[in-house]
């Protein structure tokens, strides 16, 4: 799967999994930070994202500390997914 | 001058023993009750270690002399009966007697086994009437014959501290003469899997206050204390095991599950409990910390202790590595342990600890200390929803 | 132990959020055996980061709580005390269902966290930065009454000047199925009878949230005065219940003849209401029934307190739950008597201020 396609899918999956009521998938900037200023996600969302990757891509993140770098933005998530799928 | 609150009886069941005496023996031998899962039917049987009570529900029912099948109620019954015997109370009608219990899982250990079958029409029975939190309290109250004010508290992991605190306030407000207080939680798939989603379960023995701690071990159990007014104790020339001198509940108002880095709510709880007890921080001789072994709790609680006690933080330890984290029972189990510390002038050490926490200047007690003069002991309990409670027990 | 109610909000089957509405044109007959709450607006009270995760009970509870503070002109109370008989069942069901369906795999934390019984009290504390006393009572149909007792004690102790206290419970599809199959719900054909004249078994289930801001001090917003609350763990007969009620009133220094109205929590279950009926028949005080308006649920006592408060404020008993014996402009003292399935009873007394 191409990174661009993964980004598209991830946006939809994030909105659904986190029940982002007022956000449309296409409104998410792939390079904007997921936590803090950008999408405004928090530590509970980070745990949701770990399961999102496991459920949709069969990728298991074992160390919560590792998750921080992976979940910087949708782009970094997609890069990580792409690297695991190769 | 506030009416003094005496503790005249205690009952306890946990992974380290089925009586106050057995509990003391395990603690004094630095023996943990945490091990592999035997009774809880879970696919994570080999993934996690827990503080499980080594009896089946059938065995527990025999011990409790009850027909009840619900593990939460059975554990509660066993501990509550012990406390009444210990306090030498038989007739509930001779004084206004209340019962305040706390639980987070209530009927869940039973409901979760039937849930799927019920909604897929393979099970036609009724479990919902025994599911809700008040039921186990009611069954225990009716078994014991307690008919004055009875209620149930659920504030996550600080629940039992709040039950103990409420009991004292009910006596001081003249509503009850004596009250059985404490909490109970049985292990359940719900809580085991729930804490697993938060990635705060240690797969090995938990290491409270260790720099490399990974999380908590769940446990199960129940403990109750009989609180009596000064008047009750005087009129019966009863032995008072200890006094409950301080209590407080505050809210961190920071995050749904995590504690604030500086432990604001915890600071406030400890300070307010000291104020209720009319004690200076320097008068506290030992703190039985909440110390779950999660990175967040131990750091936040440690910093809060440093803030409240300054350069003179009392000796402290966590006993969660003995019993596991028993959630709504934790604060009452640790209340019993705190009173055992007072009675025996003994501090039960942290277990499994190797590395000093880098974000703290203080260090917990690591080896068993006998013959320490203990006059006032503080016990902390914190829970989800920012709930923070501190209790202070004192020698009579 | 007395306190003034200086703000109140009730989310119920009817549009009780609107303070100008008082059941005009409402019918005492239930349209269905499940009375869900009327739609309410939560957006002004719950930030979107919180609301995207919030279940029905959280939305009801936080909205009712925050609205009450707004009405009382309080930004942050000194203490928050909540009663809920069933807690956050929607989230409990969600997590439990995922757990059993996926055999303990691929579970996410949100519904587990939110299923905790003290979620509502904790989230109101977060929103109001209230670092004071924060208790949640979960003792079936004495959950709200236990919370109310705690609130009154806090005021008496001087631990708090402003206490937010409320009762909440939610209905949802799994609960409806659980209740129905346990035999607690009236058959559709039995809904043709008035609830207080019912000859059938079962009740009409309800849900709701009612919150109150309590203070020792009376102000221009004061709606009524709570005189006292009593939980009754066990009663053997209506006669004994009456004795307990008279003792309760005498402790409050109120004569029986001073009670102008009794709000009775008859559930409509012909068997389970027996003690309450016996109690009522020995009472000889004008009666009205509140469960046709809100349905049966563990914290219906909070609805009853809101209704009693509103009756005193408006000097009017809603037309759909008639109490022909009451004289207009004479409603000063109201006694609320409640039970659930003939297990646990409670008494609350509320007066004009």
XYZ file of N, CA and C in Angstrom, chain B residues 96-249:
462
model
N -27.030 2.305 67.638
C -27.265 2.631 66.222
C -26.033 2.203 65.421
N -26.207 1.148 64.628
C -25.084 0.527 63.927
C -25.250 0.665 62.423
N -24.247 1.181 61.755
C -24.316 1.338 60.304
C -23.307 0.472 59.578
N -23.420 0.446 58.273
C -22.493 -0.322 57.432
C -22.214 0.476 56.158
N -20.955 0.817 55.943
C -20.569 1.552 54.738
C -19.552 0.704 53.999
N -19.919 0.253 52.809
C -19.014 -0.586 52.042
C -18.685 0.094 50.727
N -17.565 -0.268 50.167
C -17.243 0.277 48.854
C -16.868 -0.851 47.913
N -17.179 -0.654 46.652
C -16.809 -1.638 45.637
C -16.782 -0.958 44.279
N -15.930 -1.446 43.395
C -15.997 -0.949 42.017
C -16.580 -2.014 41.092
N -16.300 -3.296 41.362
C -16.770 -4.337 40.434
C -18.148 -4.882 40.806
N -18.487 -4.869 42.092
C -19.761 -5.405 42.567
C -20.023 -6.787 41.946
N -21.136 -6.947 41.228
C -21.498 -8.260 40.695
C -20.807 -8.638 39.393
N -19.873 -7.794 38.941
C -19.239 -8.023 37.636
C -18.596 -9.403 37.462
N -17.862 -9.927 38.465
C -17.226 -11.234 38.255
C -18.231 -12.328 37.876
N -19.488 -12.173 38.277
C -20.532 -13.129 37.922
C -21.182 -12.723 36.588
N -21.533 -11.444 36.462
C -22.222 -10.964 35.260
C -21.404 -11.212 33.992
N -20.087 -11.010 34.080
C -19.268 -11.103 32.865
C -19.230 -12.521 32.299
N -19.507 -13.507 33.138
C -19.528 -14.889 32.654
C -20.824 -15.198 31.906
N -21.884 -14.446 32.213
C -23.197 -14.748 31.646
C -23.609 -13.783 30.538
N -22.862 -12.690 30.401
C -23.291 -11.591 29.541
C -23.551 -12.019 28.099
N -22.608 -12.685 27.521
C -22.732 -13.086 26.111
C -23.886 -14.065 25.934
N -23.947 -15.050 26.798
C -25.009 -16.058 26.698
C -26.386 -15.423 26.877
N -26.476 -14.429 27.740
C -27.768 -13.782 27.959
C -28.238 -13.093 26.682
N -27.379 -12.291 26.105
C -27.814 -11.525 24.940
C -27.895 -12.371 23.668
N -27.320 -13.558 23.727
C -27.487 -14.464 22.579
C -28.507 -15.547 22.911
N -29.289 -15.266 23.946
C -30.430 -16.117 24.304
C -30.096 -17.548 24.699
N -28.873 -17.783 25.144
C -28.558 -19.127 25.643
C -28.719 -19.201 27.152
N -28.836 -18.018 27.788
C -29.029 -17.989 29.234
C -30.280 -17.179 29.518
N -31.228 -17.752 30.250
C -32.507 -17.077 30.467
C -32.654 -16.535 31.895
N -31.641 -16.721 32.703
C -31.751 -16.303 34.107
C -31.654 -14.794 34.280
N -31.649 -14.375 35.525
C -31.614 -12.961 35.855
C -30.354 -12.695 36.671
N -29.379 -12.005 36.063
C -28.202 -11.641 36.839
C -28.174 -10.152 37.152
N -29.031 -9.382 36.483
C -28.946 -7.936 36.635
C -29.308 -7.508 38.061
N -30.202 -8.250 38.703
C -30.598 -7.866 40.055
C -29.483 -8.068 41.084
N -28.467 -8.844 40.714
C -27.348 -8.988 41.644
C -26.107 -8.279 41.111
N -26.272 -7.537 40.022
C -25.113 -6.911 39.394
C -24.707 -5.591 40.052
N -25.713 -4.780 40.398
C -25.408 -3.400 40.780
C -24.738 -3.302 42.151
N -24.007 -2.183 42.309
C -23.078 -2.034 43.423
C -23.687 -2.214 44.805
N -24.911 -1.744 44.998
C -25.476 -1.801 46.338
C -25.804 -3.213 46.803
N -25.931 -4.152 45.862
C -26.447 -5.481 46.227
C -25.546 -6.200 47.223
N -24.235 -6.219 46.947
C -23.354 -6.950 47.863
C -23.406 -6.306 49.256
N -23.478 -4.983 49.305
C -23.593 -4.297 50.596
C -24.857 -4.746 51.322
N -25.966 -4.797 50.592
C -27.242 -5.178 51.201
C -27.233 -6.619 51.702
N -26.636 -7.506 50.897
C -26.595 -8.912 51.309
C -25.777 -9.046 52.594
N -24.634 -8.346 52.641
C -23.785 -8.421 53.835
C -24.519 -7.793 55.034
N -25.128 -6.614 54.827
C -25.840 -5.941 55.925
C -26.933 -6.840 56.471
N -27.675 -7.477 55.575
C -28.789 -8.295 56.052
C -28.284 -9.567 56.733
N -27.192 -10.131 56.235
C -26.577 -11.295 56.877
C -26.131 -10.939 58.308
N -25.600 -9.725 58.474
C -25.097 -9.311 59.788
C -26.196 -8.716 60.669
N -27.347 -8.424 60.064
C -28.445 -7.835 60.825
C -28.299 -6.337 61.061
N -27.551 -5.658 60.201
C -27.377 -4.208 60.344
C -28.503 -3.497 59.595
N -29.250 -2.638 60.311
C -30.430 -2.009 59.703
C -30.435 -0.488 59.790
N -29.431 0.112 60.453
C -29.379 1.574 60.452
C -28.733 2.026 59.145
N -28.170 3.225 59.125
C -27.704 3.755 57.837
C -26.706 2.813 57.148
N -27.101 2.369 55.955
C -26.263 1.480 55.149
C -26.093 2.140 53.789
N -24.857 2.210 53.300
C -24.690 2.751 51.952
C -23.427 2.207 51.300
N -23.278 2.528 50.006
C -22.152 2.036 49.219
C -21.482 3.209 48.515
N -20.163 3.212 48.529
C -19.396 4.270 47.882
C -18.585 3.664 46.745
N -18.475 4.394 45.639
C -17.617 3.938 44.559
C -16.875 5.127 43.971
N -15.650 5.303 44.386
C -14.807 6.371 43.858
C -13.489 5.753 43.415
N -13.597 4.681 42.640
C -12.432 3.973 42.107
C -11.499 3.539 43.244
N -10.183 3.754 43.079
C -9.213 3.126 43.977
C -9.093 3.777 45.344
N -9.796 4.883 45.578
C -9.780 5.482 46.906
C -11.051 5.128 47.677
N -11.907 4.298 47.086
C -13.247 4.024 47.621
C -13.281 3.715 49.114
N -12.458 2.754 49.554
C -12.562 2.302 50.947
C -12.116 3.383 51.924
N -11.172 4.234 51.512
C -10.767 5.340 52.393
C -11.965 6.254 52.609
N -12.738 6.440 51.552
C -13.902 7.307 51.666
C -15.004 6.664 52.503
N -15.100 5.340 52.447
C -16.062 4.636 53.305
C -15.665 4.814 54.777
N -14.371 4.699 55.045
C -13.870 4.845 56.424
C -14.128 6.282 56.911
N -13.830 7.229 56.037
C -14.025 8.643 56.369
C -15.499 8.953 56.624
N -16.372 8.431 55.775
C -17.804 8.678 55.960
C -18.271 8.122 57.298
N -17.788 6.929 57.640
C -18.176 6.305 58.907
C -17.848 7.218 60.087
N -16.632 7.764 60.076
C -16.208 8.655 61.165
C -17.106 9.885 61.216
N -17.431 10.423 60.055
C -18.267 11.633 60.020
C -19.690 11.335 60.501
N -20.208 10.158 60.178
C -21.555 9.799 60.627
C -21.599 9.702 62.152
N -20.517 9.203 62.750
C -20.457 9.147 64.216
C -20.345 10.569 64.780
N -19.464 11.345 64.207
C -19.251 12.713 64.724
C -20.478 13.605 64.536
N -21.290 13.309 63.532
C -22.518 14.083 63.333
C -23.691 13.524 64.131
N -23.403 12.545 64.972
C -24.441 12.019 65.852
C -25.485 11.159 65.164
N -25.173 10.658 63.965
C -26.155 9.846 63.238
C -26.017 8.365 63.619
N -24.802 7.935 63.907
C -24.565 6.544 64.306
C -23.684 6.508 65.558
N -23.773 5.387 66.284
C -22.901 5.171 67.446
C -21.673 4.364 67.035
N -21.890 3.491 66.089
C -20.776 2.656 65.604
C -21.086 2.246 64.169
N -20.033 1.956 63.430
C -20.262 1.681 62.007
C -19.137 0.809 61.455
N -19.548 -0.202 60.704
C -18.595 -1.098 60.063
C -18.253 -0.488 58.709
N -16.963 -0.252 58.458
C -16.567 0.468 57.242
C -15.432 -0.250 56.515
N -15.439 -0.156 55.202
C -14.351 -0.760 54.429
C -14.778 -1.031 53.010
N -14.030 -1.881 52.336
C -14.351 -2.120 50.936
C -13.996 -3.521 50.483
N -14.506 -3.850 49.315
C -14.285 -5.182 48.755
C -14.248 -5.111 47.233
N -13.350 -5.868 46.639
C -13.368 -6.087 45.188
C -12.776 -7.462 44.899
N -13.454 -8.194 44.028
C -12.925 -9.476 43.570
C -12.253 -9.242 42.225
N -11.346 -10.120 41.863
C -10.735 -10.022 40.529
C -11.805 -10.275 39.479
N -11.703 -9.573 38.364
C -12.658 -9.795 37.287
C -11.950 -9.616 35.956
N -12.541 -10.218 34.929
C -12.014 -10.023 33.570
C -12.092 -8.549 33.210
N -13.164 -7.906 33.668
C -13.420 -6.508 33.346
C -12.254 -5.622 33.798
N -11.866 -5.761 35.055
C -10.799 -4.888 35.554
C -9.428 -5.320 35.023
N -9.189 -6.629 34.930
C -7.889 -7.078 34.422
C -7.670 -6.541 33.008
N -8.680 -6.721 32.164
C -8.560 -6.246 30.780
C -8.586 -4.725 30.708
N -9.341 -4.106 31.589
C -9.409 -2.647 31.603
C -8.058 -2.018 31.904
N -7.427 -2.509 32.961
C -6.109 -1.952 33.303
C -5.086 -2.314 32.230
N -5.298 -3.455 31.573
C -4.394 -3.836 30.486
C -4.485 -2.843 29.322
N -5.687 -2.338 29.023
C -5.798 -1.368 27.925
C -5.055 -0.076 28.269
N -4.894 0.196 29.549
C -4.166 1.406 29.947
C -2.656 1.169 29.975
N -2.254 -0.059 29.652
C -0.840 -0.455 29.634
C -0.140 -0.154 30.959
N -0.857 -0.373 32.071
C -0.224 -0.125 33.374
C -0.196 -1.384 34.240
N -0.252 -2.564 33.591
C -0.064 -3.810 34.345
C 1.372 -4.271 34.149
N 2.051 -4.551 35.249
C 3.397 -5.116 35.149
C 3.244 -6.620 34.927
N 4.003 -7.160 33.977
C 3.907 -8.599 33.710
C 4.666 -9.401 34.769
N 5.545 -8.706 35.479
C 6.260 -9.362 36.581
C 5.796 -8.756 37.899
N 6.478 -9.125 38.989
C 6.116 -8.533 40.278
C 6.250 -7.013 40.213
N 5.258 -6.319 40.699
C 5.301 -4.856 40.660
C 6.410 -4.337 41.575
N 6.919 -3.165 41.226
C 8.069 -2.608 41.945
C 7.763 -1.184 42.384
N 6.870 -0.996 43.348
C 6.540 0.371 43.751
C 7.789 1.176 44.127
N 7.830 2.409 43.687
C 8.909 3.365 43.979
C 10.277 2.917 43.453
N 10.278 2.077 42.415
C 11.538 1.731 41.745
C 11.600 2.561 40.468
N 12.783 3.033 40.136
C 12.916 3.873 38.951
C 12.488 3.128 37.685
N 12.621 1.805 37.679
C 12.257 1.043 36.472
C 10.913 0.339 36.607
N 10.047 0.849 37.474
C 8.718 0.246 37.674
C 7.914 0.328 36.378
N 7.106 -0.706 36.125
C 6.367 -0.753 34.867
C 4.867 -0.673 35.054
N 4.413 -0.901 36.275
C 2.967 -0.872 36.472
C 2.560 -1.664 37.681
N 1.279 -1.933 37.794
C 0.741 -2.577 38.990
C 0.399 -4.040 38.748
N 0.234 -4.775 39.839
C -0.366 -6.113 39.792
C -1.740 -5.966 40.438
N -2.761 -6.481 39.786
C -4.084 -6.416 40.405
C -4.185 -7.437 41.529
N -5.033 -7.151 42.484
C -5.279 -8.105 43.552
C -6.758 -8.137 43.864
N -7.139 -8.934 44.853
C -8.530 -8.947 45.286
C -8.563 -9.092 46.797
N -9.684 -8.708 47.376
C -9.781 -8.857 48.814
C -10.855 -7.986 49.419
N -10.897 -8.021 50.731
C -11.856 -7.206 51.467
C -11.287 -6.939 52.843
N -11.599 -5.792 53.392
C -11.234 -5.502 54.779
C -12.245 -4.525 55.348
N -12.607 -4.754 56.605
C -13.538 -3.855 57.291
C -13.013 -3.523 58.680
N -13.327 -2.298 59.098
C -12.969 -1.845 60.444
C -14.256 -1.504 61.170
N -14.323 -1.825 62.468
C -15.456 -1.367 63.261
C -15.039 -0.064 63.929
N -15.742 0.996 63.580
C -15.492 2.293 64.209
C -16.532 2.504 65.296
N -16.094 2.966 66.473
C -17.048 3.243 67.546
C -16.762 4.589 68.184
N -17.817 5.206 68.671
C -17.667 6.501 69.326
C -16.972 6.314 70.675
N -16.417 7.415 71.162
C -15.769 7.423 72.484
C -16.739 6.890 73.556
N -17.985 7.337 73.449
C -18.995 6.959 74.437
C -19.224 5.448 74.446
N -19.325 4.874 73.259
C -19.543 3.425 73.147
C -18.391 2.664 73.792
N -17.168 3.084 73.482
C -15.992 2.375 73.987
C -15.907 2.505 75.509
N -16.173 3.709 76.014
C -16.108 3.932 77.464
C -17.147 3.104 78.200
N -18.365 3.075 77.638
C -19.449 2.390 78.349
C -19.277 0.881 78.330
N -18.493 0.365 77.399
C -18.361 -1.097 77.345
C -16.992 -1.562 77.829
N -16.155 -0.625 78.232
C -14.770 -0.913 78.623
C -14.097 -1.837 77.605
N -14.364 -1.496 76.365
C -13.837 -2.290 75.260
C -12.414 -1.866 74.930
N -11.633 -2.774 74.365
C -10.272 -2.429 73.969
C -10.314 -1.680 72.637
N -9.639 -0.556 72.601
C -9.550 0.198 71.361
C -8.224 -0.140 70.683
N -8.287 -0.601 69.428
C -7.067 -1.029 68.732
C -6.237 0.167 68.300
N -6.922 1.228 67.931
C -6.259 2.454 67.474
C -7.338 3.511 67.307
N -6.895 4.729 67.019
C -7.844 5.815 66.762
C -7.742 6.222 65.295
N -8.878 6.593 64.735
C -8.852 7.233 63.414
C -8.873 8.732 63.706
N -7.741 9.392 63.505
C -7.662 10.797 63.907
C -7.774 11.771 62.739
N -7.387 11.323 61.553
C -7.429 12.250 60.420
C -8.028 11.590 59.194
N -8.677 12.406 58.368
C -9.225 11.885 57.110
C -9.499 13.060 56.202
N -9.446 12.810 54.940
C -9.782 13.864 54.000
C -9.905 13.319 52.590
N -10.757 13.956 51.827
C -10.920 13.606 50.415
C -10.851 14.890 49.605
